[in-house]
XYZ file of C-alpha atoms in Angstrom:
672
model
C -31.594 3.319 -6.531
C -30.973 0.489 -4.112
C -33.413 -0.536 -1.409
C -32.919 0.698 2.135
C -31.141 -1.794 4.341
C -32.943 -2.963 7.469
C -30.725 -2.534 10.489
C -31.686 -3.560 14.006
C -30.896 -0.624 16.228
C -32.508 0.307 19.494
C -33.505 3.934 19.941
C -30.787 6.117 21.412
C -33.112 7.286 24.141
C -33.720 3.712 25.210
C -29.999 2.980 25.096
C -29.263 5.954 27.305
C -31.899 4.893 29.772
C -30.619 1.316 29.779
C -27.022 2.395 30.378
C -28.019 4.741 33.161
C -30.217 2.186 34.897
C -27.745 -0.673 34.596
C -24.570 1.108 35.532
C -25.486 4.365 37.178
C -22.568 6.741 36.994
C -19.381 4.803 36.313
C -17.325 7.859 37.267
C -18.913 8.556 40.627
C -15.687 7.859 42.502
C -13.303 8.766 39.722
C -10.230 10.798 40.600
C -6.902 11.650 38.988
C -5.081 8.617 40.440
C -7.765 6.218 39.178
C -7.472 7.642 35.671
C -3.740 6.988 35.682
C -3.762 3.390 36.944
C -6.999 2.157 35.372
C -7.515 2.902 31.646
C -10.942 3.802 30.340
C -13.269 1.276 28.682
C -16.090 2.266 26.353
C -18.882 0.998 24.088
C -20.275 3.003 21.155
C -23.541 2.189 19.374
C -25.386 4.184 16.757
C -26.925 4.410 13.328
C -25.958 6.182 10.101
C -27.578 6.923 6.765
C -25.973 7.265 3.307
C -28.001 9.532 1.016
C -26.786 8.273 -2.407
C -25.220 5.273 -4.106
C -21.472 6.012 -4.357
C -19.151 3.216 -5.478
C -15.939 5.127 -4.789
C -16.986 6.434 -1.368
C -17.343 2.984 0.181
C -15.021 0.998 -2.063
C -13.080 -0.480 0.876
C -15.682 -0.198 3.669
C -18.938 -1.381 2.080
C -20.476 2.035 2.740
C -21.519 2.397 -0.911
C -25.298 1.915 -1.279
C -27.946 4.372 -0.145
C -29.459 3.222 3.132
C -29.001 2.607 6.843
C -25.809 1.339 8.481
C -24.908 0.366 12.003
C -22.217 2.200 13.996
C -20.401 0.174 16.612
C -17.097 0.041 18.449
C -15.805 -1.286 21.738
C -12.705 -0.767 23.905
C -12.564 -2.888 27.029
C -9.558 -2.878 29.368
C -9.419 -4.595 32.759
C -6.478 -5.289 35.056
C -6.383 -7.839 37.852
C -4.133 -6.028 40.324
C -3.035 -9.028 42.491
C -1.743 -11.015 39.481
C -0.842 -8.153 37.101
C -3.061 -9.696 34.407
C -4.616 -7.573 31.654
C -7.745 -8.304 29.605
C -8.305 -6.248 26.442
C -11.059 -6.258 23.834
C -11.210 -3.799 20.954
C -13.505 -3.545 17.947
C -13.796 -1.063 15.084
C -16.364 -0.548 12.304
C -18.543 -3.294 13.760
C -21.550 -2.189 11.701
C -19.659 -2.208 8.377
C -18.021 -4.793 6.130
C -14.583 -3.464 7.139
C -14.917 -4.597 10.755
C -11.987 -5.403 13.054
C -12.046 -7.257 16.374
C -9.170 -8.125 18.722
C -9.020 -9.995 22.058
C -5.855 -9.998 24.174
C -4.928 -11.593 27.494
C -1.584 -10.760 29.132
C 0.289 -11.307 32.367
C 2.831 -8.535 32.494
C 6.397 -9.774 32.130
C 5.332 -13.441 31.774
C 3.033 -14.313 28.864
C 0.425 -12.973 26.460
C -1.781 -14.214 23.658
C -4.223 -12.563 21.262
C -6.866 -13.430 18.689
C -7.664 -10.968 15.896
C -10.257 -10.864 13.121
C -10.396 -8.385 10.247
C -12.461 -8.014 7.114
C -11.619 -5.897 4.041
C -13.989 -5.683 1.062
C -13.109 -4.219 -2.318
C -15.963 -3.226 -4.586
C -15.067 -2.555 -8.216
C -15.624 1.057 -9.191
C -16.893 -0.122 -12.594
C -20.397 -1.284 -13.477
C -20.429 -4.282 -15.835
C -23.242 -4.875 -18.360
C -22.656 -8.287 -19.922
C -24.157 -11.418 -21.429
C -21.461 -13.657 -19.924
C -22.871 -16.856 -18.448
C -21.295 -18.443 -15.367
C -19.840 -15.129 -14.241
C -17.368 -15.770 -11.433
C -17.347 -19.569 -11.848
C -14.598 -21.811 -13.253
C -16.624 -22.440 -16.452
C -17.894 -19.384 -18.354
C -19.654 -18.979 -21.697
C -19.168 -15.856 -23.826
C -22.257 -14.667 -25.697
C -22.136 -11.610 -27.932
C -24.780 -8.989 -27.150
C -25.616 -5.481 -28.275
C -23.907 -3.066 -25.846
C -26.192 -2.223 -22.947
C -28.637 -5.126 -23.427
C -27.083 -7.519 -20.899
C -27.452 -7.706 -17.128
C -25.748 -5.274 -14.714
C -23.187 -6.469 -12.191
C -20.620 -4.871 -9.895
C -17.749 -7.218 -9.083
C -16.421 -7.565 -5.560
C -13.694 -9.321 -3.601
C -13.516 -9.737 0.162
C -10.648 -10.622 2.481
C -11.199 -12.221 5.879
C -8.264 -12.769 8.177
C -7.852 -14.498 11.536
C -4.591 -14.076 13.466
C -3.551 -16.021 16.564
C -0.409 -14.833 18.350
C 1.340 -15.561 21.614
C 4.499 -14.769 23.560
C 6.177 -16.421 26.563
C 9.047 -15.071 28.657
C 11.453 -17.951 29.394
C 13.746 -16.167 31.820
C 17.419 -15.211 31.545
C 16.565 -12.727 28.765
C 14.916 -15.334 26.533
C 11.421 -15.165 25.029
C 9.552 -16.980 22.279
C 6.830 -15.584 20.010
C 4.475 -17.497 17.702
C 2.097 -15.967 15.167
C -0.276 -17.675 12.739
C -2.500 -15.874 10.235
C -5.090 -17.419 7.937
C -6.545 -15.106 5.309
C -9.119 -15.953 2.656
C -10.015 -13.888 -0.386
C -13.192 -14.635 -2.313
C -15.148 -12.942 -5.076
C -14.742 -11.943 -8.719
C -12.630 -9.423 -10.590
C -12.246 -8.111 -14.140
C -10.610 -10.524 -16.580
C -10.586 -11.220 -20.310
C -9.757 -13.581 -23.182
C -8.054 -12.711 -26.475
C -9.010 -15.996 -28.187
C -11.950 -14.211 -29.821
C -10.558 -10.676 -29.961
C -11.063 -9.074 -26.507
C -13.907 -10.899 -24.787
C -14.943 -10.171 -21.212
C -14.460 -12.779 -18.478
C -14.604 -12.554 -14.685
C -11.818 -14.254 -12.755
C -13.184 -16.447 -9.931
C -11.308 -15.650 -6.711
C -11.011 -18.289 -3.976
C -7.570 -17.891 -2.380
C -6.212 -18.907 1.006
C -2.971 -17.484 2.380
C -1.408 -18.895 5.538
C 1.500 -17.211 7.324
C 3.556 -18.595 10.211
C 6.097 -16.734 12.359
C 8.188 -18.336 15.099
C 10.706 -16.046 16.826
C 13.174 -16.783 19.618
C 14.654 -13.692 21.194
C 17.428 -12.922 23.640
C 18.044 -9.639 25.423
C 21.238 -9.182 27.383
C 23.171 -6.199 28.647
C 25.205 -5.747 25.461
C 23.876 -8.418 23.110
C 20.403 -8.703 21.604
C 19.459 -11.549 19.247
C 16.312 -12.523 17.384
C 16.131 -15.634 15.250
C 13.246 -17.399 13.695
C 11.281 -18.920 10.888
C 8.781 -17.318 8.519
C 6.579 -19.339 6.187
C 3.854 -18.433 3.711
C 1.522 -20.846 1.919
C -0.747 -19.777 -0.950
C -3.563 -22.020 -2.158
C -5.931 -21.306 -5.046
C -9.083 -23.431 -5.146
C -9.551 -22.439 -8.798
C -6.604 -23.691 -10.840
C -7.978 -22.699 -14.264
C -10.760 -20.860 -16.032
C -12.523 -22.760 -18.846
C -14.307 -20.517 -21.364
C -16.636 -21.354 -24.245
C -17.843 -19.475 -27.320
C -21.615 -19.449 -26.811
C -22.278 -17.874 -30.208
C -21.843 -21.300 -31.831
C -24.132 -24.346 -31.526
C -22.948 -26.308 -29.739
C -20.660 -23.900 -27.833
C -16.981 -24.502 -28.617
C -14.148 -24.388 -26.126
C -11.890 -21.336 -26.133
C -9.358 -23.239 -24.027
C -8.092 -23.189 -20.476
C -6.595 -20.109 -18.838
C -4.314 -20.885 -15.906
C -5.019 -18.916 -12.727
C -2.431 -18.061 -10.021
C -0.823 -21.381 -8.981
C -0.273 -22.729 -5.459
C 3.123 -21.793 -3.993
C 4.972 -21.548 -0.716
C 7.998 -19.811 0.764
C 10.199 -20.492 3.806
C 12.815 -18.298 5.459
C 15.156 -18.771 8.415
C 16.879 -15.686 9.779
C 18.971 -14.281 12.626
C 19.241 -10.601 13.520
C 21.150 -9.005 16.328
C 22.935 -6.064 17.803
C 25.953 -5.714 20.102
C 27.144 -2.713 22.094
C 30.948 -2.788 22.003
C 31.068 0.309 24.192
C 28.713 3.092 25.268
C 29.567 4.885 21.996
C 29.911 1.998 19.512
C 27.250 -0.467 18.420
C 27.037 -3.057 15.668
C 24.077 -4.822 14.056
C 23.652 -7.666 11.597
C 21.142 -9.862 9.800
C 21.555 -13.152 7.951
C 18.695 -14.927 6.201
C 18.144 -17.854 3.898
C 14.886 -18.291 2.001
C 13.428 -20.751 -0.490
C 10.265 -20.170 -2.545
C 8.755 -23.035 -4.577
C 5.938 -23.429 -7.087
C 5.106 -27.035 -7.998
C 1.407 -26.794 -8.885
C 0.488 -29.070 -11.803
C 0.064 -27.592 -15.279
C -3.556 -27.118 -16.334
C -2.706 -27.753 -19.997
C -2.419 -31.520 -20.618
C -0.199 -30.884 -23.668
C 2.644 -29.381 -21.639
C 3.958 -32.705 -20.211
C 5.480 -33.170 -23.682
C 8.305 -30.952 -22.425
C 9.182 -33.591 -19.843
C 7.470 -32.046 -16.799
C 3.964 -31.921 -15.358
C 4.750 -28.775 -13.338
C 7.078 -25.786 -13.540
C 9.405 -26.960 -10.776
C 9.782 -23.337 -9.714
C 12.432 -22.672 -7.082
C 14.020 -19.368 -6.039
C 16.722 -19.334 -3.342
C 17.517 -16.067 -1.586
C 20.534 -15.359 0.625
C 20.799 -12.131 2.621
C 23.716 -10.813 4.687
C 23.675 -7.363 6.290
C 26.068 -5.721 8.755
C 26.362 -2.243 10.154
C 28.132 -0.214 12.806
C 27.544 3.176 14.439
C 30.175 4.937 16.521
C 30.856 8.228 18.270
C 34.664 8.379 18.552
C 34.479 12.038 19.652
C 31.668 13.882 21.474
C 30.820 15.887 18.344
C 31.538 13.262 15.680
C 29.241 10.355 14.729
C 30.072 7.678 12.151
C 27.882 5.096 10.406
C 28.611 2.255 7.983
C 26.246 -0.347 6.481
C 26.662 -3.153 3.983
C 24.028 -5.444 2.474
C 24.455 -8.437 0.173
C 21.504 -10.213 -1.425
C 21.592 -13.102 -3.882
C 18.318 -14.042 -5.583
C 19.069 -17.285 -7.415
C 16.347 -18.673 -9.693
C 16.853 -22.458 -9.806
C 13.642 -23.214 -11.710
C 13.932 -26.169 -14.101
C 14.689 -24.938 -17.618
C 12.625 -26.417 -20.455
C 11.679 -25.418 -24.007
C 7.973 -24.558 -23.829
C 7.650 -22.711 -27.152
C 9.078 -22.878 -30.654
C 12.199 -20.759 -31.057
C 11.756 -17.470 -32.980
C 13.963 -14.487 -33.754
C 12.983 -12.879 -30.452
C 12.548 -15.940 -28.200
C 14.596 -19.079 -27.671
C 11.523 -20.943 -26.397
C 12.907 -21.564 -22.894
C 11.463 -20.174 -19.676
C 13.489 -17.281 -18.272
C 15.228 -17.561 -14.896
C 15.810 -13.966 -13.762
C 18.438 -14.151 -11.017
C 19.992 -11.026 -9.479
C 22.859 -10.332 -7.067
C 22.942 -7.001 -5.194
C 25.646 -5.198 -3.200
C 24.529 -2.109 -1.275
C 26.780 0.019 0.908
C 26.531 3.217 2.910
C 29.033 5.334 4.874
C 28.191 8.527 6.725
C 29.877 11.033 9.007
C 28.140 13.690 11.083
C 29.755 16.558 13.010
C 28.133 18.901 15.547
C 28.860 22.568 14.779
C 28.251 25.625 16.964
C 24.692 26.922 17.476
C 23.278 23.366 17.353
C 24.032 22.924 13.643
C 25.048 19.456 12.460
C 26.867 18.783 9.173
C 26.466 15.316 7.624
C 28.121 13.804 4.574
C 27.636 10.353 3.112
C 28.113 8.028 0.168
C 25.645 5.308 -0.953
C 26.541 2.533 -3.387
C 24.151 0.195 -5.238
C 25.476 -2.507 -7.587
C 23.232 -5.117 -9.240
C 24.156 -8.101 -11.395
C 21.470 -9.822 -13.492
C 21.263 -12.959 -15.578
C 21.317 -12.521 -19.353
C 18.787 -14.054 -21.736
C 20.410 -14.765 -25.143
C 17.324 -13.557 -27.037
C 15.637 -10.352 -25.876
C 12.581 -8.346 -26.814
C 13.974 -5.263 -25.055
C 17.437 -3.795 -24.673
C 19.201 -5.226 -21.617
C 22.318 -4.768 -19.527
C 23.779 -7.278 -17.131
C 25.211 -4.850 -14.574
C 24.207 -1.465 -13.178
C 26.170 0.590 -10.655
C 24.844 3.681 -8.899
C 26.739 5.940 -6.510
C 25.084 8.739 -4.519
C 26.818 11.554 -2.629
C 24.953 13.396 0.137
C 25.625 16.494 2.186
C 23.184 17.838 4.771
C 23.058 20.723 7.207
C 20.622 20.273 10.100
C 19.654 22.393 13.071
C 17.699 21.070 16.056
C 16.939 21.819 19.704
C 15.945 25.388 18.874
C 12.784 26.867 20.374
C 11.795 28.704 17.170
C 13.456 27.263 14.045
C 14.524 23.684 13.349
C 15.122 22.044 10.007
C 17.541 20.702 7.445
C 18.685 21.188 3.866
C 20.340 18.401 1.870
C 21.831 17.932 -1.581
C 22.165 14.491 -3.204
C 23.914 13.713 -6.485
C 23.510 10.223 -8.012
C 25.249 8.730 -11.024
C 24.169 5.399 -12.541
C 25.875 3.490 -15.340
C 26.823 -0.133 -15.954
C 27.996 -2.747 -18.381
C 27.631 -2.436 -22.146
C 24.091 -2.495 -23.513
C 22.824 -5.698 -25.128
C 20.520 -4.403 -27.828
C 17.224 -6.210 -28.404
C 17.601 -9.176 -30.751
C 15.311 -7.726 -33.446
C 14.849 -3.963 -32.937
C 11.776 -2.336 -34.461
C 14.116 -0.087 -36.454
C 17.776 -1.117 -37.017
C 20.195 1.098 -35.132
C 17.732 2.321 -32.470
C 18.383 1.628 -28.823
C 15.608 2.351 -26.311
C 16.750 1.403 -22.802
C 14.295 0.497 -19.988
C 13.994 3.091 -17.219
C 15.701 1.071 -14.465
C 18.691 0.160 -16.673
C 19.432 3.487 -18.394
C 22.466 5.648 -17.608
C 21.243 8.479 -15.435
C 22.461 11.473 -13.442
C 20.157 12.760 -10.724
C 20.412 15.929 -8.646
C 18.096 16.305 -5.678
C 17.565 19.029 -3.080
C 15.603 18.250 0.090
C 14.362 20.857 2.562
C 12.639 20.457 5.942
C 11.614 23.315 8.226
C 9.801 23.503 11.571
C 9.094 27.102 12.575
C 7.337 28.486 15.670
C 7.275 32.266 15.113
C 4.922 32.853 18.063
C 3.739 30.506 20.773
C 0.257 29.612 19.367
C 1.461 29.201 15.737
C 3.595 26.402 14.290
C 4.545 25.912 10.641
C 6.109 22.869 8.927
C 7.543 22.915 5.422
C 8.887 19.957 3.444
C 10.147 20.053 -0.145
C 11.912 17.722 -2.599
C 13.210 18.787 -6.015
C 15.025 16.472 -8.410
C 16.240 16.572 -12.016
C 17.153 13.477 -14.038
C 19.311 13.435 -17.137
C 19.568 10.237 -19.220
C 22.453 9.403 -21.528
C 20.475 8.115 -24.482
C 21.376 6.962 -27.985
C 18.947 9.089 -30.024
C 15.858 7.304 -28.651
C 14.565 6.332 -25.244
C 14.414 8.383 -22.058
C 15.699 11.945 -22.305
C 15.058 13.750 -19.040
C 12.878 13.691 -15.980
C 11.809 16.073 -13.254
C 10.088 15.687 -9.890
C 8.923 18.402 -7.506
C 7.109 18.006 -4.224
C 6.377 20.464 -1.457
C 3.931 20.641 1.423
C 3.136 23.316 3.975
C 1.306 22.662 7.262
C 0.246 25.196 9.866
C -1.614 24.974 13.149
C -2.807 27.840 15.333
C -4.151 27.779 18.895
C -6.725 30.581 18.868
C -7.563 30.006 22.539
C -7.144 27.134 24.956
C -10.461 25.760 23.657
C -10.159 26.486 19.910
C -7.520 25.343 17.416
C -7.262 25.669 13.649
C -5.091 23.950 11.060
C -4.393 24.213 7.338
C -2.199 22.417 4.816
C -1.394 22.544 1.123
C 0.739 20.292 -1.117
C 1.862 20.024 -4.729
C 3.437 16.987 -6.421
C 4.683 17.214 -10.017
C 6.619 14.682 -12.104
C 7.638 14.708 -15.768
C 9.528 12.388 -18.084
C 10.300 12.718 -21.799
C 10.576 9.541 -23.888
C 10.988 8.937 -27.620
C 11.047 6.082 -30.121
C 10.874 5.407 -33.870
C 8.324 3.229 -35.605
C 5.509 2.833 -38.108
C 2.123 1.180 -38.393
C -0.646 0.322 -40.832
C -1.020 3.390 -43.047
C 1.444 5.325 -40.853
C 4.920 6.084 -42.272
C 8.161 5.431 -40.414
C 8.829 8.408 -38.153
C 9.991 9.634 -34.753
C 7.511 9.647 -31.867
C 7.787 11.428 -28.533
C 5.811 11.478 -25.285
C 6.022 14.280 -22.741
C 4.437 12.497 -19.763
C 3.363 14.678 -16.832
C 1.525 14.049 -13.574
C 0.374 16.915 -11.370
C -1.319 16.427 -7.974
C -2.513 19.389 -5.902
C -4.273 19.277 -2.559
C -5.196 21.453 0.382
C -7.148 21.137 3.600
C -8.609 23.145 6.476
C -9.703 22.038 9.919
C -10.808 23.224 13.336
C -11.445 21.829 16.812
C -13.174 23.584 19.681
C -15.449 23.557 22.725
C -18.775 25.251 23.312
C -19.217 25.578 27.023
C -18.404 22.578 29.196
C -20.600 20.046 27.386
C -20.016 20.444 23.634
C -16.986 19.561 21.510
C -17.097 20.355 17.802
C -14.773 20.013 14.829
C -14.551 19.854 11.088
C -12.216 19.192 8.160
C -12.370 20.084 4.473
C -10.052 18.376 1.964
C -9.601 19.021 -1.755
C -7.392 17.119 -4.195
C -6.962 17.299 -7.970
C -4.858 14.959 -10.140
C -4.070 15.541 -13.810
C -2.226 13.128 -16.143
C -0.946 14.523 -19.473
C 0.591 12.527 -22.323
C 1.956 15.099 -24.794
C 2.258 12.730 -27.786
C 3.891 14.061 -30.979
C 4.985 12.597 -34.340
C 7.405 14.100 -36.852
C 5.609 13.028 -40.045
C 1.968 12.507 -39.109
C -0.319 15.170 -37.629
C -1.274 13.793 -34.240
C -4.042 14.673 -31.834
C -2.630 13.909 -28.420
C -4.624 11.883 -25.941
C -6.825 14.054 -23.689
C -5.642 14.807 -20.180
C -7.141 12.597 -17.463
C -8.390 14.411 -14.356
C -9.607 13.270 -10.942
C -11.061 15.676 -8.364
C -12.129 14.889 -4.800
C -13.807 17.186 -2.253
C -14.622 15.951 1.238
C -16.205 17.830 4.146
C -16.362 16.234 7.604
C -18.156 17.708 10.638
C -18.753 16.359 14.121
C -20.309 17.482 17.379
C -20.094 15.651 20.688
C -22.349 16.365 23.649
C -21.386 15.154 27.128
C -24.633 14.146 28.815
C -22.766 12.863 31.865
C -19.130 12.162 32.587
C -19.635 8.574 31.438
C -22.246 9.125 28.710
C -21.911 11.195 25.514
C -23.819 11.705 22.279
C -21.999 12.239 18.961
C -23.222 13.551 15.611
C -21.198 13.019 12.405
C -21.703 14.291 8.864
C -19.549 13.599 5.804
C -20.148 15.036 2.344
C -18.053 13.625 -0.502
C -17.857 14.685 -4.182
C -15.734 12.827 -6.739
C -15.344 13.696 -10.434
C -13.326 12.347 -13.353
C -13.116 12.588 -17.128
C -11.207 9.293 -17.479
C -12.033 8.499 -21.114
C -10.503 5.007 -20.983
C -13.230 3.665 -18.668
C -16.166 5.710 -19.912
C -18.423 3.149 -21.594
C -15.576 0.876 -22.631
C -16.966 -1.964 -24.800
C -15.407 -5.428 -25.177
C -15.602 -7.365 -28.442
C -18.535 -9.438 -27.088
C -20.585 -6.306 -26.336
C -19.856 -6.216 -22.597
C -19.822 -2.604 -21.453
C -17.700 -1.280 -18.606
C -18.760 2.076 -17.195
C -18.515 4.280 -14.149
C -20.335 7.383 -12.976
C -17.952 10.231 -13.794
C -19.543 12.351 -11.076
C -20.381 10.804 -7.715
C -21.583 12.472 -4.549
C -22.719 11.117 -1.217
C -23.598 12.410 2.223
C -23.341 10.269 5.333
C -24.946 11.347 8.594
C -24.678 9.401 11.807
C -25.593 9.619 15.453
C -24.036 7.446 18.130
C -23.904 7.111 21.879
C -20.775 6.306 23.865
C -20.775 4.842 27.354
C -17.464 4.798 29.248
C -16.338 3.358 32.553
C -13.230 2.434 34.525
């Protein structure tokens, strides 16, 4: 159990007294006109308590250890009427490690600038017990221990970002925008080394990402243009991880492991739209980008290939054009075309000795894509609209002469759609659509050395496939206080396989939402959803002590969820509400073998239950007190991460049942 955190918070009674004394009633002269022309500002301060340690509950907020936490937020808006100048300040989660803060200053129709800060932690859900020395540093020493006899550690990374942005109106429809973001990421995350079997390491994280946007825009009566530059710059302070085998005296080097290298990317682009007539409009986009990676190799032996760095360079060209038209009052037409060329111009060198499955050269995976879409829509009687369309997707890839997997250079997919939609009805609106897709391509280039001669297992994204999909949307208001929304997607995939590989797939999703206004003061809502996917795959192979045979996997994923909620008022001073959410995920593997009795892998299950309640009491028009309670229960039987042990004795574990309750009380002061 962790120690309680010490948080400086004044008593709520004292805060209320201070607010009242300092400001009196900020709404004394409030009226309907004031509320419309002068937005509300507010400050919220409070304190909360988490009853248990719960790694999953606060994984991205820092709300994970039992103890006290501060509650704080601010929304400040002020307008200088003579100049039309706005001042805005907003802050969220100010008492947590996921805090956000933004300051903005704007003169309406002339200029604006803003400064924004945000922080996002990520705490690993796994507890590490290890004997690793130098954990999280660039030099680490592996020492073998008996499982469970090391020291406990929970790894963490944290992002901090600062964004500065501005805009200036130049007149005559022109404006310029500039945006700069600097984001750092520091901490440690799970890593490993196979030099001595599977030893545990912790990758040291010290990244900086810079992003720059410069946009020049033009807005005219018929023509709108936006052109600019986008740049990203990634820098890693840790270029390599050096590990040692500490079981030997003196410790011996296990070698250098390269970490993500420095890189940068630049793009220039122009987008626009033109109204040829009140019923016809065109749009386009052209872009040219270059990404480079020239960070020096960490291995001093690699310069023998004639380079000290990869010389990575990828050039991307994008051209897109589209047009929408309404040649007749009831007929609408649409056409779009997109061309993208991703050309990998990285220097080609032989880095490894040629084998039967590798030629030793670095791969340069270039791809050229052509995407097209045409659509026609016609308005029928009774507000029905019939739409038909065709989508086309063609991709051309580079070919590596030696392959470890089956490959094809070209794939072509055509989809046909028909949809019937009804809108503008007071009771029933919705749509039903049917889509048929057919994908094939060039001849298959079988892997250079297949595991079993004559077998051809094709990767998912390259396999011939026919897909049939039905999509349904419904918005129904049977009576005035009740509204119901239904959405459903059903698809079936059939793969043209050569004995082995993908056979068939299925996906089903539906969700139902309902809301009911019991009275003017009380409302209820409920929702339920189900998401199911399945794919059947097969192969042929053998192993140590296992005869050559056929293997199959019937992979299934089922997610089910539902929720209930209510909102209401008790008298003129109290507002209350609550939500309950339940979700359950199950992954099944369905492994079978034709010659060897096989016990399939156990299903993996995750279950989450969350209850949220709140009550808000209005002490005065400008002063309110809020109570919050959240109860969270999370369970899993994930066998992969239950006391997983590395070869050096490091143990990775997680609590398979976690629960936590957070209660908080806060006070909000508002003014205009």
